[in-house]
Coordinates of C-alpha atoms in Angstrom, one line a residue:
Chain A
N1 CA 21.7 20.3 -31.1
A2 CA 20.0 17.0 -30.2
G3 CA 21.9 16.3 -26.9
V4 CA 21.2 12.7 -26.0
T5 CA 18.9 10.6 -28.1
Q6 CA 17.5 7.2 -27.4
T7 CA 15.7 4.7 -29.6
P8 CA 13.1 3.2 -29.4
K9 CA 10.8 5.3 -27.2
F10 CA 8.5 2.3 -26.4
Q11 CA 9.0 -1.4 -26.7
V12 CA 7.0 -4.5 -25.7
L13 CA 8.8 -7.8 -25.5
K14 CA 7.9 -11.4 -24.6
T15 CA 9.9 -13.2 -22.0
G16 CA 13.0 -14.6 -23.6
Q17 CA 13.2 -12.2 -26.5
S18 CA 16.3 -10.0 -27.0
M19 CA 16.7 -6.4 -27.9
T20 CA 19.2 -3.6 -28.0
L21 CA 18.5 -0.1 -26.8
Q22 CA 20.4 2.6 -28.7
C23 CA 21.9 5.8 -27.3
A24 CA 23.8 8.6 -28.9
Q25 CA 25.2 11.9 -27.8
D26 CA 26.5 14.8 -29.8
M27 CA 28.2 16.8 -27.0
N28 CA 31.6 15.2 -27.4
H29 CA 31.2 13.8 -23.9
N30 CA 33.7 11.2 -22.6
S31 CA 31.4 9.3 -20.2
M32 CA 28.1 7.6 -20.8
Y33 CA 25.7 5.8 -18.6
W34 CA 22.7 3.5 -18.6
Y35 CA 20.1 3.7 -15.8
R36 CA 16.8 2.1 -15.1
Q37 CA 14.0 3.9 -13.2
D38 CA 11.4 2.0 -11.3
P39 CA 8.6 3.6 -9.2
G40 CA 9.7 4.6 -5.7
M41 CA 13.4 3.6 -6.3
G42 CA 14.9 6.5 -8.1
L43 CA 17.5 5.7 -10.7
R44 CA 19.8 2.7 -10.5
L45 CA 23.0 2.5 -12.6
I46 CA 23.2 -0.5 -14.8
Y47 CA 26.5 0.1 -16.7
Y48 CA 28.7 3.0 -17.4
S49 CA 31.5 3.9 -19.8
A50 CA 34.0 6.3 -18.3
S51 CA 35.7 6.8 -21.7
E52 CA 35.7 5.3 -25.1
G53 CA 36.9 1.8 -25.0
T54 CA 35.9 1.1 -21.4
T55 CA 32.8 -0.2 -19.7
D56 CA 32.1 -1.0 -16.1
K57 CA 29.3 -2.6 -14.1
G58 CA 27.0 -0.4 -12.0
E59 CA 24.6 -1.3 -9.3
V60 CA 22.3 -3.6 -11.2
P61 CA 24.2 -5.2 -14.2
N62 CA 22.7 -8.7 -14.2
G63 CA 20.8 -9.6 -17.4
Y64 CA 22.4 -6.7 -19.4
N65 CA 25.3 -6.1 -21.6
V66 CA 26.7 -2.9 -23.1
S67 CA 28.8 -1.8 -26.0
R68 CA 30.6 1.5 -26.3
L69 CA 30.6 1.5 -30.1
N70 CA 32.5 4.8 -30.4
K71 CA 32.7 8.1 -28.5
R72 CA 29.1 9.0 -29.5
E73 CA 27.2 5.7 -29.1
F74 CA 26.5 3.5 -26.1
S75 CA 24.1 0.6 -26.5
L76 CA 22.4 -1.6 -23.9
R77 CA 21.4 -5.2 -24.8
L78 CA 19.0 -7.5 -23.1
E79 CA 19.8 -11.1 -24.2
S80 CA 16.9 -12.8 -22.7
A81 CA 14.3 -10.4 -21.4
A82 CA 12.5 -11.1 -18.1
P83 CA 9.4 -9.5 -16.6
S84 CA 11.6 -8.0 -13.9
Q85 CA 13.3 -5.9 -16.6
T86 CA 10.1 -4.0 -17.2
S87 CA 11.2 -0.4 -16.5
V88 CA 12.0 2.9 -18.0
Y89 CA 15.6 3.0 -19.3
F90 CA 17.6 6.3 -19.4
C91 CA 20.9 7.0 -21.1
A92 CA 23.0 9.8 -19.9
S93 CA 26.3 11.4 -20.8
S94 CA 28.8 13.7 -19.1
A95 CA 32.0 15.5 -20.1
R96 CA 33.9 13.4 -17.5
Q97 CA 33.1 11.4 -14.4
G98 CA 31.7 13.6 -11.7
A99 CA 30.4 16.3 -14.0
E100 CA 26.7 16.9 -14.5
Q101 CA 24.9 14.3 -16.5
F102 CA 22.6 15.0 -19.4
F103 CA 19.8 12.6 -20.0
G104 CA 17.9 11.2 -23.0
P105 CA 14.1 11.1 -23.1
G106 CA 14.0 7.4 -22.0
T107 CA 12.7 4.1 -23.3
R108 CA 9.7 2.5 -21.7
L109 CA 10.1 -1.2 -21.9
T110 CA 7.5 -3.8 -21.0
V111 CA 8.3 -7.5 -20.8
L112 CA 5.3 -9.8 -20.8
Chain B
A1 CA 27.8 2.5 1.9
Q2 CA 26.7 5.8 0.5
S3 CA 23.1 6.6 0.5
V4 CA 20.7 9.4 -0.3
T5 CA 17.5 10.0 1.5
Q6 CA 14.6 12.1 0.3
P7 CA 12.2 11.8 3.3
D8 CA 9.1 13.1 1.5
I9 CA 7.6 11.0 -1.2
H10 CA 4.9 13.6 -2.0
I11 CA 4.7 17.3 -1.1
T12 CA 1.7 19.5 -1.9
V13 CA 2.0 23.3 -1.8
S14 CA -0.2 26.1 -3.0
E15 CA 0.8 28.1 -6.0
G16 CA 2.8 31.1 -4.8
A17 CA 3.9 29.5 -1.6
S18 CA 7.5 28.7 -0.7
L19 CA 9.0 25.3 -1.2
E20 CA 11.7 23.3 0.5
L21 CA 12.5 19.7 -0.5
R22 CA 14.8 17.8 1.7
C23 CA 17.8 15.7 0.8
N24 CA 20.2 13.9 3.3
Y25 CA 23.2 11.9 2.3
S26 CA 25.5 9.4 4.0
Y27 CA 29.1 9.9 3.1
G28 CA 32.3 10.7 5.1
A29 CA 33.7 13.5 3.0
T30 CA 32.1 16.2 0.9
P31 CA 30.6 14.6 -2.2
Y32 CA 29.4 16.2 -5.3
L33 CA 25.7 17.1 -5.0
F34 CA 23.0 17.5 -7.6
W35 CA 19.3 18.2 -7.9
Y36 CA 17.4 17.1 -11.0
V37 CA 13.8 17.6 -12.1
Q38 CA 11.7 15.2 -14.1
S39 CA 8.4 16.3 -15.7
P40 CA 5.9 13.5 -16.5
G41 CA 7.1 11.3 -19.3
Q42 CA 10.3 13.2 -19.7
G43 CA 14.0 12.7 -19.0
L44 CA 15.8 14.4 -16.2
Q45 CA 17.0 18.0 -16.3
L46 CA 19.8 19.4 -14.0
L47 CA 18.5 22.2 -11.7
L48 CA 21.8 22.9 -9.9
K49 CA 25.0 21.3 -8.6
Y50 CA 27.5 21.8 -5.8
F51 CA 31.1 20.8 -6.1
S52 CA 32.8 23.1 -3.6
G53 CA 32.9 26.8 -2.5
D54 CA 29.9 28.8 -1.6
T55 CA 27.4 26.6 0.1
L56 CA 24.4 28.4 -1.3
V57 CA 24.0 27.6 -5.0
Q58 CA 21.7 29.1 -7.5
G59 CA 20.1 27.1 -10.2
I60 CA 17.7 27.4 -13.1
K61 CA 14.0 28.2 -12.8
G62 CA 14.5 30.2 -9.6
F63 CA 15.6 27.3 -7.5
E64 CA 18.5 27.4 -5.0
A65 CA 20.0 24.8 -2.6
E66 CA 22.1 25.0 0.5
F67 CA 24.8 22.6 1.4
K68 CA 25.1 22.0 5.2
R69 CA 28.0 19.9 6.0
S70 CA 27.1 19.5 9.7
Q71 CA 23.7 18.1 8.8
S72 CA 24.8 16.2 5.6
S73 CA 22.0 17.9 3.8
F74 CA 21.4 19.6 0.5
N75 CA 17.9 21.0 0.6
L76 CA 16.2 22.5 -2.4
R77 CA 14.2 25.8 -2.1
K78 CA 12.1 28.1 -4.1
P79 CA 10.5 31.2 -2.7
S80 CA 7.3 31.1 -4.8
V81 CA 6.2 28.0 -6.7
H82 CA 4.4 28.1 -10.1
W83 CA 2.0 25.5 -11.4
S84 CA 4.7 24.6 -14.0
D85 CA 6.9 23.4 -11.1
A86 CA 4.8 20.3 -10.6
A87 CA 7.2 17.4 -11.3
E88 CA 9.3 14.9 -9.5
Y89 CA 12.6 16.1 -8.0
F90 CA 15.6 13.9 -7.5
C91 CA 18.7 14.5 -5.3
A92 CA 21.9 12.7 -6.4
V93 CA 25.3 12.3 -4.8
G94 CA 28.7 11.5 -6.3
A95 CA 31.8 10.6 -4.4
P96 CA 35.4 10.3 -5.5
D97 CA 36.0 6.9 -4.0
S98 CA 33.2 5.4 -6.1
N99 CA 34.4 6.9 -9.4
Y100 CA 31.8 9.6 -8.9
Q101 CA 29.0 7.2 -9.8
L102 CA 25.8 8.9 -8.8
I103 CA 23.7 7.6 -6.0
W104 CA 20.1 8.7 -6.3
G105 CA 17.4 9.5 -3.9
A106 CA 13.9 7.9 -4.5
G107 CA 12.5 11.3 -5.5
T108 CA 9.9 13.7 -4.2
K109 CA 6.8 14.4 -6.2
L110 CA 5.7 18.0 -6.0
I111 CA 2.0 18.7 -6.4
I112 CA 0.8 22.3 -6.8
K113 CA -2.6 23.4 -5.5
P114 CA -4.2 26.2 -7.5

């Protein structure tokens, strides 16, 4: 039982490059989330998907796009990376909104 | 706007000593409350949660937390810490009028003295 998986684990980009972070869960959860974690700031919600077929902006959506590909998968895309997007990105899922969230191991992204 | 405050950025305790990590929130009604733990380089793991009912909740790894409505607090406690408890601890709050999106505290880093 893998839970929530994320790829890649590490990534270095140059300013202006694009990339997609992948997330998948095998718990049959309805809701999925993307967060970024910066030192001293806790976690900030980028986008979430309350259920398959829906996505909504969180606290810090600028510079990002998401796709809920199916019930299992929720990807995060950076179209034109900026140094301010250097962070650790976590994907999470929950059975429904308000239930406890289960987290992936994270992707450490550096933008030069 | 809702907010979550963890007043202590770092806490140092001796192994075997008791622990209390503070969490205060700003919200009008009773929200959903969570404590998560993050070991270095790892994702977050749920320690315990409060939705309703008994205000003292038990979690994994010997942790407990008490919801105090009058103080808008949800403090995490452990009677005797172990070196393996060294980690960062996050309090999070979810409210029905924000679709239960979690608002996170900035975290408290727990350091264990041998």
